[in-house]
Amino acid sequence: MSLLQQSRKILAACVLILVLTLTTACGAGTATQAKGTVNPPVVGRDVAYGQLERGNSPTAQSFGDWVVQASKGLITDAYVRDNNKLGVVISSKVPPNDVRPLAKSLVEGFRRNFPNQDLKVLVYAPDKKLILTADYDVQTKQVQYS
């Protein structure tokens, strides 16, 4: 691999880390529901993959949307569950060597938006197979990869 290609990959990873670390999820404040409004229907088993919500709370939904938008095409889908699990589907544009730095960047952004709790980031390949899990321990402030 030439020095130029390697430098370009490192620069792309650094830019993504910078964007995800420094930018906060816009509009991720708490949402209130007006009296008399009907809750959205529960997602059933017959719903297609693309129709699933990005989060199971308004804040989680906003963060999942923000992750996909901020990634500039590196992440094709994201979801947040229970405010402590983030799952992302990466695009084929992400080289294998950049998956771990991307996961670390996602842990940092996730930690800032959902503080004071243990977190889990699940990274899926474009074919939706799990390829990396990053577990953040709030006590030790360490990330373990598996």
mmCIF file of C-alpha atoms in Angstrom:
data_model
loop_
_atom_site.group_PDB
_atom_site.id
_atom_site.type_symbol
_atom_site.label_atom_id
_atom_site.label_comp_id
_atom_site.label_asym_id
_atom_site.label_seq_id
_atom_site.Cartn_x
_atom_site.Cartn_y
_atom_site.Cartn_z
ATOM 1 C CA MET A 1 0.000 0.000 0.000
ATOM 2 C CA SER A 2 1.471 3.324 -0.984
ATOM 3 C CA LEU A 3 2.149 6.081 1.508
ATOM 4 C CA LEU A 4 -0.475 8.275 -0.191
ATOM 5 C CA GLN A 5 -3.212 5.647 0.158
ATOM 6 C CA GLN A 6 -2.322 4.974 3.768
ATOM 7 C CA SER A 7 -2.260 8.694 4.553
ATOM 8 C CA ARG A 8 -5.660 9.154 2.908
ATOM 9 C CA LYS A 9 -7.187 6.355 5.005
ATOM 10 C CA ILE A 10 -5.727 7.747 8.214
ATOM 11 C CA LEU A 11 -6.955 11.237 7.330
ATOM 12 C CA ALA A 12 -10.472 9.917 6.609
ATOM 13 C CA ALA A 13 -10.555 8.097 9.960
ATOM 14 C CA CYS A 14 -9.305 11.198 11.796
ATOM 15 C CA VAL A 15 -11.904 13.423 10.139
ATOM 16 C CA LEU A 16 -14.679 11.024 11.097
ATOM 17 C CA ILE A 17 -13.405 10.792 14.660
ATOM 18 C CA LEU A 18 -13.239 14.577 14.839
ATOM 19 C CA VAL A 19 -16.754 15.021 13.463
ATOM 20 C CA LEU A 20 -18.288 12.413 15.754
ATOM 21 C CA THR A 21 -16.407 13.623 18.823
ATOM 22 C CA LEU A 22 -16.854 17.354 18.485
ATOM 23 C CA THR A 23 -20.351 17.524 17.098
ATOM 24 C CA THR A 24 -23.306 16.958 19.356
ATOM 25 C CA ALA A 25 -26.558 15.496 18.252
ATOM 26 C CA CYS A 26 -28.594 18.499 17.223
ATOM 27 C CA GLY A 27 -32.110 18.483 18.520
ATOM 28 C CA ALA A 28 -31.475 15.562 20.838
ATOM 29 C CA GLY A 29 -33.339 17.274 23.674
ATOM 30 C CA THR A 30 -36.232 15.661 25.383
ATOM 31 C CA ALA A 31 -39.428 15.521 23.437
ATOM 32 C CA THR A 32 -42.817 15.998 25.001
ATOM 33 C CA GLN A 33 -46.049 14.553 23.786
ATOM 34 C CA ALA A 34 -49.187 16.640 23.732
ATOM 35 C CA LYS A 35 -52.200 15.454 25.690
ATOM 36 C CA GLY A 36 -54.640 13.431 23.706
ATOM 37 C CA THR A 37 -52.160 12.309 21.048
ATOM 38 C CA VAL A 38 -51.895 8.681 20.125
ATOM 39 C CA ASN A 39 -48.643 6.786 20.588
ATOM 40 C CA PRO A 40 -47.122 5.417 17.374
ATOM 41 C CA PRO A 41 -47.890 1.773 16.696
ATOM 42 C CA VAL A 42 -45.567 -0.898 18.016
ATOM 43 C CA VAL A 43 -43.269 -2.377 15.369
ATOM 44 C CA GLY A 44 -44.351 -5.913 14.550
ATOM 45 C CA ARG A 45 -42.338 -8.853 13.274
ATOM 46 C CA ASP A 46 -43.640 -8.387 9.741
ATOM 47 C CA VAL A 47 -42.070 -4.922 9.352
ATOM 48 C CA ALA A 48 -39.191 -4.770 6.874
ATOM 49 C CA TYR A 49 -35.682 -3.948 8.125
ATOM 50 C CA GLY A 50 -35.670 -0.456 6.610
ATOM 51 C CA GLN A 51 -38.834 0.487 8.487
ATOM 52 C CA LEU A 52 -37.435 -0.005 11.991
ATOM 53 C CA GLU A 53 -36.960 3.056 14.138
ATOM 54 C CA ARG A 54 -33.467 4.323 14.889
ATOM 55 C CA GLY A 55 -34.179 4.520 18.603
ATOM 56 C CA ASN A 56 -36.701 3.433 21.190
ATOM 57 C CA SER A 57 -36.891 6.901 22.771
ATOM 58 C CA PRO A 58 -37.003 10.379 21.212
ATOM 59 C CA THR A 59 -33.406 11.111 22.288
ATOM 60 C CA ALA A 60 -32.209 7.748 20.992
ATOM 61 C CA GLN A 61 -34.071 8.307 17.712
ATOM 62 C CA SER A 62 -32.380 11.702 17.268
ATOM 63 C CA PHE A 63 -28.941 10.294 18.058
ATOM 64 C CA GLY A 64 -29.383 7.404 15.608
ATOM 65 C CA ASP A 65 -30.439 9.835 12.877
ATOM 66 C CA TRP A 66 -27.486 12.109 13.671
ATOM 67 C CA VAL A 67 -24.957 9.243 13.517
ATOM 68 C CA VAL A 68 -26.054 8.331 9.986
ATOM 69 C CA GLN A 69 -26.058 11.964 8.814
ATOM 70 C CA ALA A 70 -22.714 12.887 10.429
ATOM 71 C CA SER A 71 -20.918 9.834 9.038
ATOM 72 C CA LYS A 72 -21.151 11.184 5.479
ATOM 73 C CA GLY A 73 -21.874 7.770 3.959
ATOM 74 C CA LEU A 74 -19.609 5.616 6.150
ATOM 75 C CA ILE A 75 -22.575 4.413 8.224
ATOM 76 C CA THR A 76 -25.689 3.345 6.355
ATOM 77 C CA ASP A 77 -27.943 2.648 9.347
ATOM 78 C CA ALA A 78 -27.905 3.078 13.107
ATOM 79 C CA TYR A 79 -30.154 2.280 16.038
ATOM 80 C CA VAL A 80 -30.101 3.001 19.767
ATOM 81 C CA ARG A 81 -31.797 0.716 22.265
ATOM 82 C CA ASP A 82 -32.325 1.345 25.979
ATOM 83 C CA ASN A 83 -30.054 4.430 25.778
ATOM 84 C CA ASN A 84 -26.983 2.209 26.181
ATOM 85 C CA LYS A 85 -26.711 0.107 23.011
ATOM 86 C CA LEU A 86 -25.739 1.593 19.663
ATOM 87 C CA GLY A 87 -25.773 -0.581 16.579
ATOM 88 C CA VAL A 88 -24.379 0.670 13.285
ATOM 89 C CA VAL A 89 -24.189 -0.826 9.804
ATOM 90 C CA ILE A 90 -21.064 0.376 8.035
ATOM 91 C CA SER A 91 -20.829 0.859 4.302
ATOM 92 C CA SER A 92 -18.386 -0.946 2.058
ATOM 93 C CA LYS A 93 -16.386 2.328 1.952
ATOM 94 C CA VAL A 94 -14.966 1.592 5.428
ATOM 95 C CA PRO A 95 -11.670 -0.325 5.161
ATOM 96 C CA PRO A 96 -11.207 -3.161 7.685
ATOM 97 C CA ASN A 97 -8.372 -1.273 9.415
ATOM 98 C CA ASP A 98 -10.688 1.671 10.127
ATOM 99 C CA VAL A 99 -13.455 -0.305 11.868
ATOM 100 C CA ARG A 100 -11.904 -0.158 15.352
ATOM 101 C CA PRO A 101 -11.078 3.605 15.211
ATOM 102 C CA LEU A 102 -14.618 4.204 13.952
ATOM 103 C CA ALA A 103 -16.047 2.172 16.851
ATOM 104 C CA LYS A 104 -13.909 4.136 19.319
ATOM 105 C CA SER A 105 -15.172 7.392 17.843
ATOM 106 C CA LEU A 106 -18.760 6.188 18.115
ATOM 107 C CA VAL A 107 -18.216 5.213 21.763
ATOM 108 C CA GLU A 108 -16.945 8.752 22.495
ATOM 109 C CA GLY A 109 -19.931 10.428 20.861
ATOM 110 C CA PHE A 110 -22.356 7.963 22.438
ATOM 111 C CA ARG A 111 -20.795 8.506 25.884
ATOM 112 C CA ARG A 112 -21.235 12.283 25.603
ATOM 113 C CA ASN A 113 -24.898 11.981 24.700
ATOM 114 C CA PHE A 114 -25.729 9.187 27.152
ATOM 115 C CA PRO A 115 -23.348 9.789 30.110
ATOM 116 C CA ASN A 116 -22.791 7.930 33.368
ATOM 117 C CA GLN A 117 -23.591 4.426 32.178
ATOM 118 C CA ASP A 118 -21.970 1.394 30.633
ATOM 119 C CA LEU A 119 -22.362 1.433 26.851
ATOM 120 C CA LYS A 120 -22.166 -1.066 24.017
ATOM 121 C CA VAL A 121 -21.468 -0.285 20.355
ATOM 122 C CA LEU A 122 -22.202 -3.045 17.855
ATOM 123 C CA VAL A 123 -20.649 -2.659 14.401
ATOM 124 C CA TYR A 124 -22.224 -4.617 11.571
ATOM 125 C CA ALA A 125 -20.838 -5.257 8.077
ATOM 126 C CA PRO A 126 -22.883 -4.145 5.048
ATOM 127 C CA ASP A 127 -24.430 -7.650 4.973
ATOM 128 C CA LYS A 128 -25.701 -7.057 8.560
ATOM 129 C CA LYS A 129 -23.304 -9.554 10.186
ATOM 130 C CA LEU A 130 -21.776 -8.473 13.495
ATOM 131 C CA ILE A 131 -18.055 -7.766 13.057
ATOM 132 C CA LEU A 132 -17.068 -5.833 16.207
ATOM 133 C CA THR A 133 -18.412 -5.078 19.662
ATOM 134 C CA ALA A 134 -17.043 -2.234 21.774
ATOM 135 C CA ASP A 135 -18.002 -2.227 25.471
ATOM 136 C CA TYR A 136 -17.416 0.971 27.466
ATOM 137 C CA ASP A 137 -17.150 0.596 31.247
ATOM 138 C CA VAL A 138 -18.059 3.841 33.015
ATOM 139 C CA GLN A 139 -16.144 2.840 36.190
ATOM 140 C CA THR A 140 -12.800 2.214 34.482
ATOM 141 C CA LYS A 141 -13.454 4.522 31.505
ATOM 142 C CA GLN A 142 -12.022 1.765 29.308
ATOM 143 C CA VAL A 143 -13.271 0.247 26.052
ATOM 144 C CA GLN A 144 -13.016 -3.496 25.482
ATOM 145 C CA TYR A 145 -13.278 -4.826 21.917
ATOM 146 C CA SER A 146 -14.485 -8.259 20.908
#
